[in-house]
């Protein structure tokens, strides 16, 4: 009898330990900082504060590795920098498996969008230099010197830069690539999505993390679940009033959402806005009648890359063609056009809740 009692007590103790472990609420860890020239926000649900901090530090090194080793066009240490530096030399550059896959997937969006998304636009992107000039204009809007720096590229300069654009003029053969003289790769339209794909894989390998939402610029990833079982809610910015959201997407874990908008980075010259999403055929800021495009990918290993590439492609194509393109990739799309009207795929309707309304 004594033996049975002992055994029973032993089992009871083990069950109590297990149950306490099960019911312990995860801690919420939040942090915002800058990397890759953008703000990285993270909310992580983990078993302990230490575990969350540890994962957060891993996320930081994952992002800086990607930037330094693979994606940056500015840093001499990156593959993209080396590929660009060899343009016109006739020398093929061997790519890492990661970059070879990124370019292979990106090429699919280039082809399906008929070149609206083109990751060889470096020459034109550098010519406009909207990213750094937008920062300059916002920080020192009024100075004379500043406005003179806001001179727009001439048509002749744009025509010259466009000669070096077109992914189909590059030579990509498995893991080897060579570019014709003058061509420069620019992964600005997919970089944040690529980062989120790597961060997603990293989160999957963490036993102590139950849920997370990570945003990098205009791209956001959801992972796992929240302790209360509610959805991850991602706001969609109102392009007409960027302090407001037009609505939210209520999402499960495992989604990637990217938005491209004309309000994100732009300069204003004589009252006209010149934004950072360029039409590869005109070499000028795209003017397809949309103010923003949000793409949602609900699964797949490259969901971040595809949502990011497609948001840029769809912005250039406009609502009508963009909706068709999104569907080719099983992605959901939401467009806000220049009249403020919303257009979306049927699948997006189940996730989207308009602000101040039922659905
Ligand atoms: P996103 O905000 O994701 O739409 O990406 C915009 C960034 O991608 C720009 O800052 C450029 O670096 C680059 N870019 C601009 N236009 C294009 C385009 N049509 N195709 C590919 N990349 C582009
Ligand atoms: Mg993009």
GROMACS .gro file of C-alpha atoms and ligand atoms in nm:
model
  383
    1UNK     CA    1   0.000   0.000   0.000
    2UNK     CA    2   0.280   0.234   0.103
    3UNK     CA    3   0.452   0.157  -0.227
    4UNK     CA    4   0.138   0.253  -0.426
    5UNK     CA    5   0.100   0.574  -0.226
    6UNK     CA    6   0.457   0.668  -0.301
    7UNK     CA    7   0.408   0.599  -0.671
    8UNK     CA    8   0.085   0.803  -0.677
    9UNK     CA    9   0.254   1.099  -0.505
   10UNK     CA   10   0.542   1.079  -0.752
   11UNK     CA   11   0.306   1.087  -1.054
   12UNK     CA   12   0.110   1.376  -0.899
   13UNK     CA   13   0.427   1.581  -0.853
   14UNK     CA   14   0.534   1.521  -1.216
   15UNK     CA   15   0.188   1.620  -1.343
   16UNK     CA   16   0.192   1.939  -1.136
   17UNK     CA   17   0.532   2.033  -1.281
   18UNK     CA   18   0.413   1.966  -1.636
   19UNK     CA   19   0.087   2.158  -1.587
   20UNK     CA   20   0.262   2.459  -1.434
   21UNK     CA   21   0.490   2.461  -1.739
   22UNK     CA   22   0.191   2.437  -1.974
   23UNK     CA   23  -0.009   2.716  -1.819
   24UNK     CA   24   0.278   2.959  -1.766
   25UNK     CA   25   0.194   3.259  -1.984
   26UNK     CA   26   0.458   3.357  -2.237
   27UNK     CA   27   0.627   3.693  -2.185
   28UNK     CA   28   0.590   3.963  -2.447
   29UNK     CA   29   0.910   4.126  -2.566
   30UNK     CA   30   0.905   4.435  -2.789
   31UNK     CA   31   1.186   4.626  -2.954
   32UNK     CA   32   1.230   4.873  -3.240
   33UNK     CA   33   1.558   4.967  -3.403
   34UNK     CA   34   1.701   5.046  -3.742
   35UNK     CA   35   1.878   4.819  -3.988
   36UNK     CA   36   1.902   4.814  -4.369
   37UNK     CA   37   1.804   5.181  -4.367
   38UNK     CA   38   1.463   5.104  -4.221
   39UNK     CA   39   1.288   5.049  -3.890
   40UNK     CA   40   1.270   4.690  -3.765
   41UNK     CA   41   0.994   4.632  -3.512
   42UNK     CA   42   0.952   4.307  -3.328
   43UNK     CA   43   0.702   4.164  -3.084
   44UNK     CA   44   0.804   3.822  -2.957
   45UNK     CA   45   0.608   3.587  -2.732
   46UNK     CA   46   0.855   3.357  -2.558
   47UNK     CA   47   0.870   3.138  -2.249
   48UNK     CA   48   1.104   3.378  -2.066
   49UNK     CA   49   1.242   3.731  -2.106
   50UNK     CA   50   1.594   3.587  -2.150
   51UNK     CA   51   1.476   3.354  -2.426
   52UNK     CA   52   1.307   3.645  -2.604
   53UNK     CA   53   1.618   3.862  -2.577
   54UNK     CA   54   1.831   3.580  -2.709
   55UNK     CA   55   1.605   3.534  -3.012
   56UNK     CA   56   1.595   3.908  -3.069
   57UNK     CA   57   1.976   3.917  -3.079
   58UNK     CA   58   1.974   3.627  -3.328
   59UNK     CA   59   1.731   3.824  -3.546
   60UNK     CA   60   1.969   4.122  -3.538
   61UNK     CA   61   2.265   3.917  -3.651
   62UNK     CA   62   2.056   3.740  -3.917
   63UNK     CA   63   1.958   4.079  -4.064
   64UNK     CA   64   2.306   4.227  -4.053
   65UNK     CA   65   2.455   3.910  -4.206
   66UNK     CA   66   2.209   3.927  -4.495
   67UNK     CA   67   2.284   4.290  -4.556
   68UNK     CA   68   2.661   4.266  -4.526
   69UNK     CA   69   2.720   3.934  -4.698
   70UNK     CA   70   2.452   3.928  -4.963
   71UNK     CA   71   2.214   4.214  -5.034
   72UNK     CA   72   2.364   4.559  -4.995
   73UNK     CA   73   2.467   4.751  -5.307
   74UNK     CA   74   2.666   4.992  -5.089
   75UNK     CA   75   2.884   4.754  -4.885
   76UNK     CA   76   3.195   4.610  -5.050
   77UNK     CA   77   3.149   4.296  -4.843
   78UNK     CA   78   2.827   4.195  -5.018
   79UNK     CA   79   2.769   3.964  -5.312
   80UNK     CA   80   2.551   4.222  -5.488
   81UNK     CA   81   2.833   4.476  -5.461
   82UNK     CA   82   3.081   4.227  -5.615
   83UNK     CA   83   2.841   4.133  -5.895
   84UNK     CA   84   2.782   4.500  -5.977
   85UNK     CA   85   3.156   4.573  -5.964
   86UNK     CA   86   3.218   4.301  -6.228
   87UNK     CA   87   2.954   4.437  -6.467
   88UNK     CA   88   3.099   4.458  -6.816
   89UNK     CA   89   3.419   4.270  -6.724
   90UNK     CA   90   3.296   3.949  -6.887
   91UNK     CA   91   3.378   3.774  -6.561
   92UNK     CA   92   3.105   3.549  -6.410
   93UNK     CA   93   3.058   3.573  -6.036
   94UNK     CA   94   2.965   3.265  -5.835
   95UNK     CA   95   2.669   3.328  -5.605
   96UNK     CA   96   2.586   3.171  -5.270
   97UNK     CA   97   2.291   2.928  -5.276
   98UNK     CA   98   2.089   3.193  -5.093
   99UNK     CA   99   2.145   3.465  -5.354
  100UNK     CA  100   2.108   3.222  -5.645
  101UNK     CA  101   1.766   3.122  -5.508
  102UNK     CA  102   1.667   3.485  -5.445
  103UNK     CA  103   1.745   3.577  -5.806
  104UNK     CA  104   1.573   3.267  -5.941
  105UNK     CA  105   1.251   3.350  -5.751
  106UNK     CA  106   1.278   3.720  -5.833
  107UNK     CA  107   1.311   3.636  -6.201
  108UNK     CA  108   0.971   3.465  -6.184
  109UNK     CA  109   0.811   3.793  -6.076
  110UNK     CA  110   1.011   3.985  -6.338
  111UNK     CA  111   0.882   3.751  -6.610
  112UNK     CA  112   0.522   3.731  -6.491
  113UNK     CA  113   0.499   4.109  -6.450
  114UNK     CA  114   0.646   4.162  -6.800
  115UNK     CA  115   0.933   4.354  -6.646
  116UNK     CA  116   0.727   4.586  -6.421
  117UNK     CA  117   0.935   4.449  -6.134
  118UNK     CA  118   1.295   4.463  -6.252
  119UNK     CA  119   1.582   4.407  -6.008
  120UNK     CA  120   1.837   4.542  -6.258
  121UNK     CA  121   1.720   4.902  -6.219
  122UNK     CA  122   2.024   5.017  -6.019
  123UNK     CA  123   2.135   5.275  -6.279
  124UNK     CA  124   1.796   5.450  -6.277
  125UNK     CA  125   1.741   5.415  -5.902
  126UNK     CA  126   2.084   5.576  -5.837
  127UNK     CA  127   2.009   5.855  -6.084
  128UNK     CA  128   1.691   5.957  -5.898
  129UNK     CA  129   1.844   5.876  -5.559
  130UNK     CA  130   1.501   5.926  -5.400
  131UNK     CA  131   1.590   5.738  -5.081
  132UNK     CA  132   1.867   5.969  -4.962
  133UNK     CA  133   1.719   6.286  -5.110
  134UNK     CA  134   1.387   6.217  -4.933
  135UNK     CA  135   1.571   6.203  -4.601
  136UNK     CA  136   1.759   6.523  -4.692
  137UNK     CA  137   1.440   6.705  -4.786
  138UNK     CA  138   1.259   6.600  -4.472
  139UNK     CA  139   1.542   6.703  -4.243
  140UNK     CA  140   1.623   7.035  -4.409
  141UNK     CA  141   1.327   7.123  -4.621
  142UNK     CA  142   1.375   7.496  -4.660
  143UNK     CA  143   1.744   7.563  -4.727
  144UNK     CA  144   1.840   7.701  -5.068
  145UNK     CA  145   2.130   7.462  -5.109
  146UNK     CA  146   1.894   7.178  -5.044
  147UNK     CA  147   1.640   7.274  -5.309
  148UNK     CA  148   1.913   7.301  -5.569
  149UNK     CA  149   2.014   6.944  -5.486
  150UNK     CA  150   1.656   6.845  -5.565
  151UNK     CA  151   1.713   6.893  -5.936
  152UNK     CA  152   1.535   6.625  -6.131
  153UNK     CA  153   1.718   6.401  -6.378
  154UNK     CA  154   1.686   6.517  -6.738
  155UNK     CA  155   1.514   6.304  -7.002
  156UNK     CA  156   1.854   6.246  -7.165
  157UNK     CA  157   2.003   6.119  -6.838
  158UNK     CA  158   1.706   5.890  -6.786
  159UNK     CA  159   1.730   5.753  -7.141
  160UNK     CA  160   2.101   5.684  -7.089
  161UNK     CA  161   2.043   5.506  -6.756
  162UNK     CA  162   1.759   5.297  -6.904
  163UNK     CA  163   2.000   5.144  -7.160
  164UNK     CA  164   2.142   4.933  -6.877
  165UNK     CA  165   1.811   4.804  -6.742
  166UNK     CA  166   1.649   4.467  -6.816
  167UNK     CA  167   1.701   4.141  -6.627
  168UNK     CA  168   1.685   3.954  -6.958
  169UNK     CA  169   2.007   4.129  -7.067
  170UNK     CA  170   2.193   3.974  -6.772
  171UNK     CA  171   2.338   3.626  -6.783
  172UNK     CA  172   2.220   3.411  -6.493
  173UNK     CA  173   2.320   3.047  -6.520
  174UNK     CA  174   2.244   2.852  -6.202
  175UNK     CA  175   2.478   2.991  -5.942
  176UNK     CA  176   2.679   3.205  -6.186
  177UNK     CA  177   2.593   3.555  -6.299
  178UNK     CA  178   2.746   3.820  -6.520
  179UNK     CA  179   2.609   4.162  -6.603
  180UNK     CA  180   2.662   4.372  -6.915
  181UNK     CA  181   2.857   4.697  -6.867
  182UNK     CA  182   2.654   4.965  -6.688
  183UNK     CA  183   2.396   4.727  -6.540
  184UNK     CA  184   2.358   4.744  -6.163
  185UNK     CA  185   2.140   4.514  -5.955
  186UNK     CA  186   1.918   4.670  -5.690
  187UNK     CA  187   1.726   4.445  -5.452
  188UNK     CA  188   1.553   4.735  -5.275
  189UNK     CA  189   1.211   4.606  -5.380
  190UNK     CA  190   1.263   4.258  -5.230
  191UNK     CA  191   1.528   4.301  -4.959
  192UNK     CA  192   1.288   4.335  -4.666
  193UNK     CA  193   1.088   4.035  -4.781
  194UNK     CA  194   1.404   3.823  -4.812
  195UNK     CA  195   1.504   3.924  -4.460
  196UNK     CA  196   1.163   3.821  -4.326
  197UNK     CA  197   1.190   3.478  -4.493
  198UNK     CA  198   1.521   3.418  -4.317
  199UNK     CA  199   1.384   3.547  -3.986
  200UNK     CA  200   1.083   3.316  -4.024
  201UNK     CA  201   1.311   3.013  -4.065
  202UNK     CA  202   1.508   3.127  -3.762
  203UNK     CA  203   1.189   3.157  -3.551
  204UNK     CA  204   1.080   2.808  -3.654
  205UNK     CA  205   1.401   2.671  -3.503
  206UNK     CA  206   1.336   2.836  -3.163
  207UNK     CA  207   1.165   2.606  -2.913
  208UNK     CA  208   1.094   2.888  -2.670
  209UNK     CA  209   0.908   3.116  -2.909
  210UNK     CA  210   0.533   3.067  -2.945
  211UNK     CA  211   0.449   3.368  -3.158
  212UNK     CA  212   0.596   3.680  -3.313
  213UNK     CA  213   0.525   3.965  -3.546
  214UNK     CA  214   0.822   4.130  -3.714
  215UNK     CA  215   0.811   4.431  -3.943
  216UNK     CA  216   1.087   4.559  -4.169
  217UNK     CA  217   0.989   4.879  -4.349
  218UNK     CA  218   0.677   4.804  -4.551
  219UNK     CA  219   0.694   4.427  -4.496
  220UNK     CA  220   0.552   4.234  -4.202
  221UNK     CA  221   0.562   3.870  -4.102
  222UNK     CA  222   0.338   3.686  -3.857
  223UNK     CA  223   0.457   3.372  -3.680
  224UNK     CA  224   0.283   3.123  -3.451
  225UNK     CA  225  -0.003   3.219  -3.221
  226UNK     CA  226  -0.087   3.470  -2.951
  227UNK     CA  227  -0.153   3.335  -2.598
  228UNK     CA  228  -0.518   3.447  -2.616
  229UNK     CA  229  -0.565   3.285  -2.957
  230UNK     CA  230  -0.667   3.611  -3.129
  231UNK     CA  231  -0.543   3.704  -3.477
  232UNK     CA  232  -0.236   3.911  -3.558
  233UNK     CA  233  -0.373   4.246  -3.673
  234UNK     CA  234  -0.176   4.436  -3.936
  235UNK     CA  235  -0.282   4.793  -4.014
  236UNK     CA  236  -0.293   4.921  -4.372
  237UNK     CA  237  -0.186   5.284  -4.388
  238UNK     CA  238  -0.421   5.537  -4.546
  239UNK     CA  239  -0.210   5.690  -4.827
  240UNK     CA  240  -0.417   6.010  -4.804
  241UNK     CA  241  -0.350   6.048  -4.430
  242UNK     CA  242  -0.053   5.839  -4.324
  243UNK     CA  243  -0.131   5.889  -3.955
  244UNK     CA  244  -0.441   5.674  -4.005
  245UNK     CA  245  -0.513   5.319  -4.120
  246UNK     CA  246  -0.777   5.245  -4.381
  247UNK     CA  247  -0.830   4.912  -4.211
  248UNK     CA  248  -0.660   4.604  -4.076
  249UNK     CA  249  -0.578   4.256  -4.192
  250UNK     CA  250  -0.663   3.997  -3.925
  251UNK     CA  251  -0.413   3.718  -3.988
  252UNK     CA  252  -0.302   3.379  -3.863
  253UNK     CA  253   0.068   3.304  -3.811
  254UNK     CA  254   0.275   3.221  -4.119
  255UNK     CA  255   0.177   3.521  -4.334
  256UNK     CA  256   0.380   3.787  -4.505
  257UNK     CA  257   0.233   4.127  -4.589
  258UNK     CA  258   0.410   4.394  -4.797
  259UNK     CA  259   0.292   4.739  -4.890
  260UNK     CA  260   0.436   4.964  -5.159
  261UNK     CA  261   0.309   5.322  -5.145
  262UNK     CA  262   0.388   5.660  -5.295
  263UNK     CA  263   0.393   5.808  -4.942
  264UNK     CA  264   0.685   5.597  -4.820
  265UNK     CA  265   0.981   5.776  -4.975
  266UNK     CA  266   0.949   6.078  -5.200
  267UNK     CA  267   1.071   6.427  -5.279
  268UNK     CA  268   0.857   6.723  -5.373
  269UNK     CA  269   0.973   6.963  -5.641
  270UNK     CA  270   0.754   7.260  -5.733
  271UNK     CA  271   0.457   7.096  -5.566
  272UNK     CA  272   0.491   6.767  -5.754
  273UNK     CA  273   0.564   6.444  -5.570
  274UNK     CA  274   0.835   6.213  -5.709
  275UNK     CA  275   0.830   5.883  -5.525
  276UNK     CA  276   1.066   5.585  -5.513
  277UNK     CA  277   0.880   5.323  -5.721
  278UNK     CA  278   0.998   5.361  -6.077
  279UNK     CA  279   0.847   5.242  -6.400
  280UNK     CA  280   1.124   5.041  -6.574
  281UNK     CA  281   0.994   5.149  -6.916
  282UNK     CA  282   0.981   5.526  -6.859
  283UNK     CA  283   1.254   5.546  -6.594
  284UNK     CA  284   1.023   5.779  -6.396
  285UNK     CA  285   0.813   5.738  -6.083
  286UNK     CA  286   0.531   5.504  -6.169
  287UNK     CA  287   0.200   5.670  -6.244
  288UNK     CA  288  -0.046   5.384  -6.277
  289UNK     CA  289  -0.329   5.545  -6.082
  290UNK     CA  290  -0.262   5.373  -5.750
  291UNK     CA  291  -0.141   5.523  -5.423
  292UNK     CA  292  -0.064   5.196  -5.247
  293UNK     CA  293  -0.067   4.821  -5.296
  294UNK     CA  294  -0.072   4.564  -5.017
  295UNK     CA  295   0.010   4.202  -5.096
  296UNK     CA  296  -0.059   3.914  -4.861
  297UNK     CA  297   0.107   3.572  -4.900
  298UNK     CA  298  -0.030   3.313  -4.662
  299UNK     CA  299   0.239   3.048  -4.698
  300UNK     CA  300   0.541   2.907  -4.879
  301UNK     CA  301   0.914   2.936  -4.808
  302UNK     CA  302   0.951   3.253  -5.017
  303UNK     CA  303   0.637   3.430  -4.894
  304UNK     CA  304   0.833   3.739  -4.786
  305UNK     CA  305   1.019   3.767  -5.115
  306UNK     CA  306   0.701   3.722  -5.319
  307UNK     CA  307   0.486   3.964  -5.118
  308UNK     CA  308   0.759   4.228  -5.143
  309UNK     CA  309   0.836   4.179  -5.513
  310UNK     CA  310   0.466   4.163  -5.602
  311UNK     CA  311   0.377   4.481  -5.412
  312UNK     CA  312   0.631   4.671  -5.621
  313UNK     CA  313   0.526   4.499  -5.945
  314UNK     CA  314   0.156   4.560  -5.881
  315UNK     CA  315   0.219   4.925  -5.797
  316UNK     CA  316   0.378   4.970  -6.140
  317UNK     CA  317   0.109   4.769  -6.321
  318UNK     CA  318  -0.191   4.936  -6.157
  319UNK     CA  319  -0.504   4.772  -6.016
  320UNK     CA  320  -0.643   4.592  -6.317
  321UNK     CA  321  -0.329   4.407  -6.427
  322UNK     CA  322  -0.195   4.386  -6.072
  323UNK     CA  323  -0.496   4.186  -5.949
  324UNK     CA  324  -0.433   3.931  -6.224
  325UNK     CA  325  -0.061   3.911  -6.142
  326UNK     CA  326  -0.124   3.857  -5.770
  327UNK     CA  327  -0.358   3.570  -5.846
  328UNK     CA  328  -0.090   3.401  -6.062
  329UNK     CA  329   0.116   3.371  -5.743
  330UNK     CA  330  -0.177   3.271  -5.517
  331UNK     CA  331  -0.129   3.601  -5.339
  332UNK     CA  332  -0.400   3.837  -5.214
  333UNK     CA  333  -0.388   4.202  -5.313
  334UNK     CA  334  -0.545   4.528  -5.200
  335UNK     CA  335  -0.507   4.849  -5.401
  336UNK     CA  336  -0.593   5.203  -5.294
  337UNK     CA  337  -0.630   5.404  -5.611
  338UNK     CA  338  -0.575   5.776  -5.660
  339UNK     CA  339  -0.946   5.843  -5.601
  340UNK     CA  340  -0.930   5.661  -5.267
  341UNK     CA  341  -1.121   5.360  -5.392
  342UNK     CA  342  -1.022   5.014  -5.274
  343UNK     CA  343  -0.985   4.718  -5.507
  344UNK     CA  344  -0.903   4.371  -5.376
  345UNK     CA  345  -0.891   4.004  -5.461
  346UNK     CA  346  -1.180   3.794  -5.330
  347UNK     CA  347  -0.945   3.609  -5.097
  348UNK     CA  348  -0.834   3.936  -4.932
  349UNK     CA  349  -1.193   4.007  -4.824
  350UNK     CA  350  -1.186   3.738  -4.555
  351UNK     CA  351  -0.888   3.905  -4.383
  352UNK     CA  352  -0.966   4.275  -4.434
  353UNK     CA  353  -1.166   4.489  -4.190
  354UNK     CA  354  -1.231   4.848  -4.292
  355UNK     CA  355  -1.160   5.103  -4.017
  356UNK     CA  356  -1.471   5.224  -3.832
  357UNK     CA  357  -1.698   4.965  -3.983
  358UNK     CA  358  -1.810   4.611  -3.926
  359UNK     CA  359  -1.630   4.453  -4.221
  360LIG     P1  360   0.915   4.881  -5.251
  360LIG     O1  361   0.903   4.990  -5.151
  360LIG     O2  362   0.921   4.743  -5.193
  360LIG     O3  363   0.810   4.890  -5.357
  360LIG     O4  364   1.057   4.895  -5.322
  360LIG     C1  365   1.099   5.015  -5.380
  360LIG     C2  366   1.247   5.010  -5.400
  360LIG     O5  367   1.277   4.913  -5.502
  360LIG     C3  368   1.305   5.141  -5.451
  360LIG     O6  369   1.354   5.219  -5.344
  360LIG     C4  370   1.415   5.096  -5.546
  360LIG     O7  371   1.533   5.064  -5.475
  360LIG     C5  372   1.361   4.967  -5.604
  360LIG     N1  373   1.272   4.983  -5.723
  360LIG     C6  374   1.205   5.093  -5.765
  360LIG     N2  375   1.128   5.065  -5.871
  360LIG     C7  376   1.145   4.932  -5.897
  360LIG     C8  377   1.092   4.842  -5.994
  360LIG     N3  378   1.003   4.881  -6.086
  360LIG     N4  379   1.134   4.713  -5.990
  360LIG     C9  380   1.224   4.670  -5.897
  360LIG     N5  381   1.277   4.752  -5.806
  360LIG    C10  382   1.238   4.880  -5.802
  361LIG    MG1  383   0.845   4.558  -5.267
   0.00000   0.00000   0.00000
